[in-house]
Coordinates of C-alpha atoms and ligand atoms in Angstrom, one line a residue:
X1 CA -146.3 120.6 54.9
X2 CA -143.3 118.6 54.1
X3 CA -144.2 114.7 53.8
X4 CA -141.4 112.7 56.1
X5 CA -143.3 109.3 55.3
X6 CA -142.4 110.1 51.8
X7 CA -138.9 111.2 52.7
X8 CA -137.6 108.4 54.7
X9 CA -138.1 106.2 51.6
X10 CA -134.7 107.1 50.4
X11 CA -132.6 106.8 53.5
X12 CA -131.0 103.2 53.5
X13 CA -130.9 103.2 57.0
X14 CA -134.7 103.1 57.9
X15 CA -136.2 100.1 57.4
X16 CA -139.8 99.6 56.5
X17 CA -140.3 98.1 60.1
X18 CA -139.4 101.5 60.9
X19 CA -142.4 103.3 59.2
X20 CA -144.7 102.3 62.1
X21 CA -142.6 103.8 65.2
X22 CA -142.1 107.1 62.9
X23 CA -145.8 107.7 62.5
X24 CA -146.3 107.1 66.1
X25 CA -144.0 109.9 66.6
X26 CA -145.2 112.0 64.2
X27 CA -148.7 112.2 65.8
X28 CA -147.3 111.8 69.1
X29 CA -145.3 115.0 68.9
X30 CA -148.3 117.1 66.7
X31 CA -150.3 116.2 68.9
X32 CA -148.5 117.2 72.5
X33 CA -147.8 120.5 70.3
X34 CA -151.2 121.1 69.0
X35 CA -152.4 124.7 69.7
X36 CA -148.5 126.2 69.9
X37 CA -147.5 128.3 67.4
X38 CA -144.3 129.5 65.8
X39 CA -142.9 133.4 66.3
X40 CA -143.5 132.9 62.3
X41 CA -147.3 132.4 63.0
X42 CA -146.5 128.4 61.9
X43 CA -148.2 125.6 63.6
X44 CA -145.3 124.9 66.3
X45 CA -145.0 121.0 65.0
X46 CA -143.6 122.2 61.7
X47 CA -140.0 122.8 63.8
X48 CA -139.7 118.7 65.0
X49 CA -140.9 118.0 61.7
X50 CA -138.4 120.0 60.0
X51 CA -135.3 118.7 62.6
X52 CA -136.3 115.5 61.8
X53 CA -136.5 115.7 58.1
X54 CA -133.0 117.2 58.2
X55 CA -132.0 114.5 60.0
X56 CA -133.4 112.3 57.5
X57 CA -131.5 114.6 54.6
X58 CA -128.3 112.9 56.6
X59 CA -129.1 109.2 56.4
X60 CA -129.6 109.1 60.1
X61 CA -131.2 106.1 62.0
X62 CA -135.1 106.0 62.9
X63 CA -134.0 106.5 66.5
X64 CA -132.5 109.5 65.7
X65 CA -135.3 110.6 63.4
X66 CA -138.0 109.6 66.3
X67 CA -136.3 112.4 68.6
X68 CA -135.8 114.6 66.3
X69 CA -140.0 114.6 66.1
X70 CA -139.7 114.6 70.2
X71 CA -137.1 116.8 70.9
X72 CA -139.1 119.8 72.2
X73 CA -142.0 117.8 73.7
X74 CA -140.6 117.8 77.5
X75 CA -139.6 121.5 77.4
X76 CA -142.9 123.1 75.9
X77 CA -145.4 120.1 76.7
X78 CA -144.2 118.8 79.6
X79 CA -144.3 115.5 78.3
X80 CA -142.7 113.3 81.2
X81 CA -139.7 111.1 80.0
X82 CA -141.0 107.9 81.8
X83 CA -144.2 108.0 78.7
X84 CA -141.3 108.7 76.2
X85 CA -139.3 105.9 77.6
X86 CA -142.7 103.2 77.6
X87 CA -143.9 104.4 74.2
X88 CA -140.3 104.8 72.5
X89 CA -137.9 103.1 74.2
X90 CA -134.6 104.1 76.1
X91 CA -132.2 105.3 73.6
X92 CA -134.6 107.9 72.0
X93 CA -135.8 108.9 76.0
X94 CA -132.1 109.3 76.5
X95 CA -132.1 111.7 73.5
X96 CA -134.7 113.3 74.3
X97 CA -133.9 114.1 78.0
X98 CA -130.4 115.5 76.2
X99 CA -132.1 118.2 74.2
X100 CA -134.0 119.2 77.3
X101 CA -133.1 121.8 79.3
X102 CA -134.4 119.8 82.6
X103 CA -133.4 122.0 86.2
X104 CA -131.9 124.4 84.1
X105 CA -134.3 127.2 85.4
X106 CA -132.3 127.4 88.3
X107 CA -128.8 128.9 86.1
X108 CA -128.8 132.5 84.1
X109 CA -127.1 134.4 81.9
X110 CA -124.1 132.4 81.4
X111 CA -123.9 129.8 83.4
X112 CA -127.0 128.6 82.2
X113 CA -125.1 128.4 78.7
X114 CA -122.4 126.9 80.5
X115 CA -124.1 123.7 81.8
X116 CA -126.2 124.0 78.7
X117 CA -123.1 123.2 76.8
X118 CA -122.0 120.8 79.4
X119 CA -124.8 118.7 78.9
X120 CA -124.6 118.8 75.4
X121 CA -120.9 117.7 75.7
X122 CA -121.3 114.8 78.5
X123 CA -124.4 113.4 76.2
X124 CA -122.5 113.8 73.7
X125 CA -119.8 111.4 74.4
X126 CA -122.1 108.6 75.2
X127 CA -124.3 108.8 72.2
X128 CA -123.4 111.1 69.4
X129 CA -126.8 111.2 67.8
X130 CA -127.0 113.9 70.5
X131 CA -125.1 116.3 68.6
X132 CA -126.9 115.8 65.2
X133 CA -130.6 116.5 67.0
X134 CA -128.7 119.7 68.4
X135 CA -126.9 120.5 64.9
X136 CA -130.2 120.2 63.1
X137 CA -132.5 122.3 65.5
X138 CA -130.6 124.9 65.1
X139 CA -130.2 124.5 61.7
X140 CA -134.0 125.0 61.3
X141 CA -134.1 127.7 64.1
X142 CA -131.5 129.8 62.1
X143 CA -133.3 129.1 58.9
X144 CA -136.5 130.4 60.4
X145 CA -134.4 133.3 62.3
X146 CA -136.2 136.7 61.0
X147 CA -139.5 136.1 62.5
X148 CA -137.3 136.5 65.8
X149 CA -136.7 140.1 67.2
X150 CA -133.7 141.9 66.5
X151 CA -132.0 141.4 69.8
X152 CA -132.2 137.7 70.2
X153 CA -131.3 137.5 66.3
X154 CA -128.1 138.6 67.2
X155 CA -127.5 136.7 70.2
X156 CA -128.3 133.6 68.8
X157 CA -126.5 134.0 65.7
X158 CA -123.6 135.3 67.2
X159 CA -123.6 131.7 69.2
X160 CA -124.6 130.2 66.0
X161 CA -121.4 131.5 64.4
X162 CA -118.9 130.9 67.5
X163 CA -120.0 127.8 68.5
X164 CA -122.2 125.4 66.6
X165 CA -120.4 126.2 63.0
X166 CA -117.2 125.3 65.4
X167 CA -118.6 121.7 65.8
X168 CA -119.9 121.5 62.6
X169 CA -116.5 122.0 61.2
X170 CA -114.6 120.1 63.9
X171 CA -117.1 117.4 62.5
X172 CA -116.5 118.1 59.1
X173 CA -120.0 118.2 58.3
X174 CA -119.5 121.1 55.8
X175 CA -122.8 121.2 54.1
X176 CA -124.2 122.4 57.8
X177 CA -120.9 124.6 59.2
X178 CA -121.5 126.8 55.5
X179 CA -125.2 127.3 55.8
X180 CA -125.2 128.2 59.2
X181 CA -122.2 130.7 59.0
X182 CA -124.0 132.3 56.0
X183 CA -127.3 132.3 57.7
X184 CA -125.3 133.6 61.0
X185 CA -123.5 136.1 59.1
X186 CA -126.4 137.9 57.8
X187 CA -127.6 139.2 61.3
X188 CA -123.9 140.2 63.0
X189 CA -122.2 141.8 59.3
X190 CA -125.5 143.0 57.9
X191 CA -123.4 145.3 56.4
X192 CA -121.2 143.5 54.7
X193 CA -123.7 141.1 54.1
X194 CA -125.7 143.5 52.0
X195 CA -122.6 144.2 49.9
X196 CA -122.0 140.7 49.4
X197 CA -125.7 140.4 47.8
X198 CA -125.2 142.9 45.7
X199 CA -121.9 142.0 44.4
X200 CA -120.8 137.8 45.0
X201 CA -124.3 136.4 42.9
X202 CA -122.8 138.2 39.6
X203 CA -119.6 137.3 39.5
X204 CA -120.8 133.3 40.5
X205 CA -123.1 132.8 37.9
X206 CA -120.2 134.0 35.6
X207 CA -117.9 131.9 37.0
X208 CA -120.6 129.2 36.7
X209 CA -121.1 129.9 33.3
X210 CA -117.5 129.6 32.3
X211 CA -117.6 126.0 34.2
X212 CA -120.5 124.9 32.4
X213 CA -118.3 125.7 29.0
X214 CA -115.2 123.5 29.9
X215 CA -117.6 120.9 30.9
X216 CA -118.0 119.1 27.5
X217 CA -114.0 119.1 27.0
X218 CA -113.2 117.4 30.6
X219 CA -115.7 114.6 29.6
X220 CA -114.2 114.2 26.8
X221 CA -110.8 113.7 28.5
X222 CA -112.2 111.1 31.2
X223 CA -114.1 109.4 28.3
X224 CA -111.0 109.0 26.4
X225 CA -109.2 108.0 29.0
X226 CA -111.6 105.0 29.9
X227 CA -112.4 106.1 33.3
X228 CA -116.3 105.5 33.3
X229 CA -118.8 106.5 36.6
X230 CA -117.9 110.0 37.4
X231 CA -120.2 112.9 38.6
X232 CA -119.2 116.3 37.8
X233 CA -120.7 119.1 39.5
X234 CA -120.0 122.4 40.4
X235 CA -119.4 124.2 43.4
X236 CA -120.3 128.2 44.5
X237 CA -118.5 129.3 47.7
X238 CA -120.3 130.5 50.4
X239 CA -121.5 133.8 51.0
X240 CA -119.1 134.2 54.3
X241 CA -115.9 131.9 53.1
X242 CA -115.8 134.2 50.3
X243 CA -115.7 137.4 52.6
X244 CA -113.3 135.7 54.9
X245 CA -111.2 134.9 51.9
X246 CA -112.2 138.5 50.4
X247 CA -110.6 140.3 53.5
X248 CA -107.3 139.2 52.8
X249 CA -106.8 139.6 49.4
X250 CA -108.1 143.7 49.9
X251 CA -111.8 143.0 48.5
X252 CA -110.2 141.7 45.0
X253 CA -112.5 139.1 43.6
X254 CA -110.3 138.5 41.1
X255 CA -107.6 136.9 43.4
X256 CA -110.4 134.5 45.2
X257 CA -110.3 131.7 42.2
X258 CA -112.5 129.3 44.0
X259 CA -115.2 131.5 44.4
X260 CA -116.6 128.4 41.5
X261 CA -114.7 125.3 41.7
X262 CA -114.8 122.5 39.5
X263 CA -115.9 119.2 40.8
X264 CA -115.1 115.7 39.5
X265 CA -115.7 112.7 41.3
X266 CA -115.2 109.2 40.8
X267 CA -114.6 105.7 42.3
X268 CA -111.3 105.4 43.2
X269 CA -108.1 107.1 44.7
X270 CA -105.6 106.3 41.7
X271 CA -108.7 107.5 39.3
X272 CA -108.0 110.9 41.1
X273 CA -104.1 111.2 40.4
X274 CA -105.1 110.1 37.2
X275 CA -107.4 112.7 36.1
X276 CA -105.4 115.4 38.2
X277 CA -102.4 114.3 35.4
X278 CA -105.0 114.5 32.8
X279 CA -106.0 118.3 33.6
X280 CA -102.4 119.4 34.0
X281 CA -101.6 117.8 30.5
X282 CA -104.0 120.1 29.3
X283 CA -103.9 123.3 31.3
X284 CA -100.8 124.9 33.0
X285 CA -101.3 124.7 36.9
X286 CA -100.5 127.6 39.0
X287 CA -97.6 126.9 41.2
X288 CA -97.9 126.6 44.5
X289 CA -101.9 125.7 44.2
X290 CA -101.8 121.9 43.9
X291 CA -103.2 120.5 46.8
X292 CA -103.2 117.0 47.9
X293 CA -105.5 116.9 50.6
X294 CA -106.1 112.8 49.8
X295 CA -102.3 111.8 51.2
X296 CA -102.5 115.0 54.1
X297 CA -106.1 115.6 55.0
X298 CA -106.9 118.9 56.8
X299 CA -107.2 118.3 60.5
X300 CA -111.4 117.9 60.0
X301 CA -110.4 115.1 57.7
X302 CA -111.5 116.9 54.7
X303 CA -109.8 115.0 51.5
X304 CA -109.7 116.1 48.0
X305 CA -106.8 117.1 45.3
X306 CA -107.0 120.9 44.4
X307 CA -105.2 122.4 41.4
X308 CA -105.6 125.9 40.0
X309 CA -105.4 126.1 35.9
X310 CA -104.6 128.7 33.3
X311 CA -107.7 127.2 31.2
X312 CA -109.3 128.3 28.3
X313 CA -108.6 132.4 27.3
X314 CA -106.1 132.1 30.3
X315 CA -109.0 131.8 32.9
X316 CA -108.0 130.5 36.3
X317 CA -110.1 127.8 37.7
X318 CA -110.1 125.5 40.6
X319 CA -110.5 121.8 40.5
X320 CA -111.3 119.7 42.9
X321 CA -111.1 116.1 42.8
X322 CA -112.2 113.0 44.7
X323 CA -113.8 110.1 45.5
X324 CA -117.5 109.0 46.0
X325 CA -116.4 107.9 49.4
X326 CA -115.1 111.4 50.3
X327 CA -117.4 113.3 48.8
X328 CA -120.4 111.9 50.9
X329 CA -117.8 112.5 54.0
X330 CA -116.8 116.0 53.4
X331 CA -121.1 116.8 53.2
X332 CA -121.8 115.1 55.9
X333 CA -118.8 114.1 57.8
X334 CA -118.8 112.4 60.7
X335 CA -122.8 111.7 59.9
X336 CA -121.8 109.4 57.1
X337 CA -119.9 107.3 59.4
X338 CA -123.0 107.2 61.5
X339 CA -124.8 105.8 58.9
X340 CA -122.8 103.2 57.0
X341 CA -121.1 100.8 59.7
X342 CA -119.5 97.9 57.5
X343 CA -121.8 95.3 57.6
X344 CA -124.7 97.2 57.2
X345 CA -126.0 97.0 61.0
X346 CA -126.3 99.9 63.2
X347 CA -123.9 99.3 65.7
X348 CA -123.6 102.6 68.4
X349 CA -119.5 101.0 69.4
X350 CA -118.0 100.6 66.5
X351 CA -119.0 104.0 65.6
X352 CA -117.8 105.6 68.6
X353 CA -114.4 104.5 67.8
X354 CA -114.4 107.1 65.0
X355 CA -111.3 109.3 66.4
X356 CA -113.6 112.5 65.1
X357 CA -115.4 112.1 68.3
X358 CA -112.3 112.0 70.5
X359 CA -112.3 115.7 70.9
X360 CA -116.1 115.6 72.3
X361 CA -115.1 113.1 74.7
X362 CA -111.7 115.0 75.9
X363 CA -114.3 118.2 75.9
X364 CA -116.5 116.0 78.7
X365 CA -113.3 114.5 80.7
X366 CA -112.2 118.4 81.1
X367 CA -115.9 119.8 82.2
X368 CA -114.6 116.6 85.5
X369 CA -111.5 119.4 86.5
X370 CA -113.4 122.0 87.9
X371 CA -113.6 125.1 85.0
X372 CA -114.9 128.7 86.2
X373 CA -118.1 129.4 83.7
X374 CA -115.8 132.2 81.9
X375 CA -112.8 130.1 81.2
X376 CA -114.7 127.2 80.1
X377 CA -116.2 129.1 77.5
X378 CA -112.9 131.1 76.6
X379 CA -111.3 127.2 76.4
X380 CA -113.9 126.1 74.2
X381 CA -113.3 128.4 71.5
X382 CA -109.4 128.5 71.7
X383 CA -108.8 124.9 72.3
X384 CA -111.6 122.8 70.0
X385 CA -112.9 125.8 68.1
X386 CA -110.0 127.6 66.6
X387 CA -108.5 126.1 63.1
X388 CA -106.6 122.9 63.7
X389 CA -103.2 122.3 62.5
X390 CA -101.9 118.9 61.8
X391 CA -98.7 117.9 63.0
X392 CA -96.7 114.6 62.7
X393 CA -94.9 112.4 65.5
X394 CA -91.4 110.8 64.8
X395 CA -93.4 107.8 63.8
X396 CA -95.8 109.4 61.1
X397 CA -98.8 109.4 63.6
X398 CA -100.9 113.0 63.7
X399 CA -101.7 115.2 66.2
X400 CA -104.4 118.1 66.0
X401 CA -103.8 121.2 67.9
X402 CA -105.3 124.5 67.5
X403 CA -103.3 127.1 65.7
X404 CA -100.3 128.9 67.4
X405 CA -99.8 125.8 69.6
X406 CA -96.0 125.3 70.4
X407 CA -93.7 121.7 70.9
X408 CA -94.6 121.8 74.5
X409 CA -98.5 121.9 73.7
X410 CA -97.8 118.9 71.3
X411 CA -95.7 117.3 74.2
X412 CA -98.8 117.2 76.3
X413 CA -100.8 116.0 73.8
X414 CA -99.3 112.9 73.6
X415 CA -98.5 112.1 77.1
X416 CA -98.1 114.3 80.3
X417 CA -94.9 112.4 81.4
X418 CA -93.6 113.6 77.7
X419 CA -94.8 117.2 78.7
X420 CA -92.8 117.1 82.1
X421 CA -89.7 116.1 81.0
X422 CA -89.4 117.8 78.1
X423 CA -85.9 119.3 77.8
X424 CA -85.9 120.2 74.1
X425 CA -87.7 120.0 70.4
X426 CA -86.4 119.2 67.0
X427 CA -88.8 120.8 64.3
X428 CA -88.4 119.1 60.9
X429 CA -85.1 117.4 62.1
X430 CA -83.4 120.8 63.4
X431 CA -83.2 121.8 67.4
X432 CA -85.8 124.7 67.8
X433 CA -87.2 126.8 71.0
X434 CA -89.8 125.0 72.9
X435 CA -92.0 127.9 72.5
X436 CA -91.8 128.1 68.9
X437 CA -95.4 128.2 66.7
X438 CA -96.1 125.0 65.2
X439 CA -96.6 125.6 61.6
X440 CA -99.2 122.7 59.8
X441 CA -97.6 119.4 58.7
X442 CA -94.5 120.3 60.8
X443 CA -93.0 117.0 61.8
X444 CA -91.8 117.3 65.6
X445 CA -89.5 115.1 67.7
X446 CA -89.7 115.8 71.8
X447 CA -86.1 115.5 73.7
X448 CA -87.0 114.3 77.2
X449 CA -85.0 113.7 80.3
X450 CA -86.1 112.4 82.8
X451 CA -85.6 114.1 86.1
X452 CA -86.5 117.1 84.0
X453 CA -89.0 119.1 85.4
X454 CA -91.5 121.6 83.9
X455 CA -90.8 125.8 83.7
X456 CA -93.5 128.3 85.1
X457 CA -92.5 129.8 82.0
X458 CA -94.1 127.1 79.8
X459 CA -96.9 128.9 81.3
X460 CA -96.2 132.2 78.7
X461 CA -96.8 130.7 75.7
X462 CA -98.6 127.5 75.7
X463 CA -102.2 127.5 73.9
X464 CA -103.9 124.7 75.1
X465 CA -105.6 125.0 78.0
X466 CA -104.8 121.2 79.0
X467 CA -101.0 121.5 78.7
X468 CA -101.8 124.8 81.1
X469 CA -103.1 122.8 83.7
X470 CA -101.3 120.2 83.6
X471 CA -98.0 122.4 83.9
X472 CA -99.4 123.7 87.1
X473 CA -100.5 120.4 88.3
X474 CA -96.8 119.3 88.3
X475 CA -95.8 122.3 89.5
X476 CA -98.4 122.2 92.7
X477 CA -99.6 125.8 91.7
X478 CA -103.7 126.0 91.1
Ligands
LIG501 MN1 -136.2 122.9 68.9

């Protein structure tokens, strides 16, 4: 069995202090679980032990950690939240209570995962620890997945795949969205799956290989160049990335040139440019393949520089470059803000000022308009789940829509009153047709007036399902 005491030592955020209320918890929860067992034949306390030593993998708080140990203990013990609350406090009772499915009996089929999701949501937004328990229980739940039978398999890594790698990515926590799409993927394209393993793990480790060879020459370069505390490391793509990736380019490997990418990170931002000069001085880049994700982050708030080379016997290879800083964000996202606040306390307001969780809050104000069970869910994958394009405001600020979203979606998103009175749209700095799709990084400039009023036919194209209702709301339709 894994040894959290042991573990905990290396996350800066638990204090020694801490040590006492985690052991509580630890034999607290082991014991309320003593006699259950796993569908794998485990003792059942091995899953809150696991959850919580994930959680631990992600610098999270003793709180958090302390529920992660509890988080089953009122749906299979029937532990009451008033003994959680004396013996742990409020804020971990109030994590708890999230990840249980308290009343719920009373829903099926899918409006139980309708209000199961609306918890999850609503919680959310006042604490987001609540979406970390959640992200790492199902981590271990996917992990453990065989010993499952084959029809809830698929069910629960079909929601797995449409839903929780969504908020993983929409989190940017991309260490969790690419394990649990690969362990998802296995039980809906078992198929393809199979293919994969017999013909992605060759071609990586060659790919690896070559990486490992280059490696002496690029520390020579950043030696030479006196840049001194870097980390280079490579990367393998995930098993379903790849295939995504695979599928457009008609199942050639050799067009996918990331399926290995070169890593180099080091402290600063002008270090970065620096080295990215450094690589092209040597190697020719591809054109078209130089990415600067550092000035123009993808709408998750990923940030790196990509190039592609012609390296050594005309190999192509990817690097990718960045900082420290954005490395530890890009694994854990929105997680590693959780952790580090600026003076070294754990302060739950600062942190909720991150923008990354305005989208979780918007999701909880829209679950206060009334949503049928099915649209909910349909508006839950198109609006927060779908990829996210960026686009920029007259004044430099950015938007996030989902793809396919048109001027008059933008126009809502930043202010119904803009919505209504929008009369026009200049794309880039030329007039275009309000229904146009928004392409990424497409700057956009709304031409109002005001006794304008809105067009049923807005109601053809837009995406989002907030400029939808409000478009009806101004035009008294429901
Ligand atoms: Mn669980």
């Amino acid at each position: 069995m894994l040894n959290l005491l042991e573990e905990i030592k290396n996350n800066q955020n638990i204090r020694t202090t801490d040590f006492i209320l985690i052991q509580k918890a630890i034999d607290f929860s082991q014991q309320a679980h003593s006699g259950q067992k796993r569908a794998s034949g485990e003792e059942y306390f091995i899953h809150p032990l696991n959850v919580a030593s994930i959680l631990n993998s992600w610098n999270l708080d003793s709180q958090t950690i302390v529920a992660g140990l509890l988080h089953d203990v009122v749906d299979d013990c029937q532990v009451p939240l008033a003994l959680i609350e004396k013996e742990f406090g409020k804020e971990v009772k109030f994590l708890v209570e999230s990840m249980s499915g308290l009343g719920l009996i009373k829903y099926r089929g899918i409006e139980r995962t309708v209000e199961n999701f609306r918890r999850l949501f609503v919680s959310t937004a006042k604490d987001g620890r609540v979406i970390f328990i959640k992200l790492a229980d199902r981590l271990h739940n996917m992990r453990t997945l065989k010993y499952l039978p084959e029809n809830k398999q698929k069910r629960i890594a079909k929601e797995t795949l449409e839903i929780y790698v969504a908020i993983a990515s929409r989190l940017g926590i991309g260490q969790v969205k690419s394990e649990l799409e690969d362990l998802a993927a296995k039980y809906i394209y078992s198929q393809e799956h199979q293919w994969l393993m017999e013909n992605l793990p060759s071609r990586i480790k060659e790919r690896l290989d070559y990486l490992k060879k280059i490696k002496p020459i690029i520390e020579d370069e950043l030696n030479k160049a006196g840049i001194k505390n870097y980390k280079l490391d490579f990367r393998a793509k995930g098993y379903y990335s790849s295939y995504k990736k695979l599928l457009k380019c008609s199942m050639n490997f050799e067009e996918i040139y990331d399926l290995a990418a070169f890593r180099i990170i080091v402290e600063d931002v002008s270090q970065c440019y620096q080295i990215l000069g450094l690589i092209h001085k040597l190697w020719k880049p591809l054109s078209g393949r130089i990415k600067d994700y550092i000035a123009l982050p993808k709408s998750n708030g990923y940030q790196s520089l990509h190039t592609t080379v012609f390296s050594l016997d005309g190999q192509i290879i990817e690097f990718q470059i960045r900082t420290f800083k954005m490395h530890e964000e890009c694994q854990l996202g929105i997680a590693a803000h959780w952790a580090y606040s600026e003076n070294g306390q754990l302060n739950n307001e600062t942190r909720f000022k991150n923008s990354k969780f305005d989208w979780v809050r918007q999701l909880s104000q829209q679950f206060s308009n009334a949503y049928k069970n099915q649209d909910f869910l349909e508006s839950l994958r198109i609006d927060y789940f779908n990829n996210r394009i960026f686009i920029f405001t007259p004044k430099g600020d950015i938007i996030d829509l989902p793809q396919g979203a048109t001027p008059i979606d933008f126009a809502y998103q930043i202010h119904s009153d803009i919505g209504n009175h929008c009369v026009g749209v200049k794309i880039n700095g030329k007039i275009s047709k309000i229904s146009k799709e928004l392409a990424n990084n497409d700057k956009v400039e709304i031409i109002t007036q005001k006794n304008k009023k809105p067009s049923s036919d807005w109601l053809k194209f837009v995406k989002t399902t907030d400029a939808r209702s409000r478009i009806k709301q101004a035009l008294g339709i429901s």
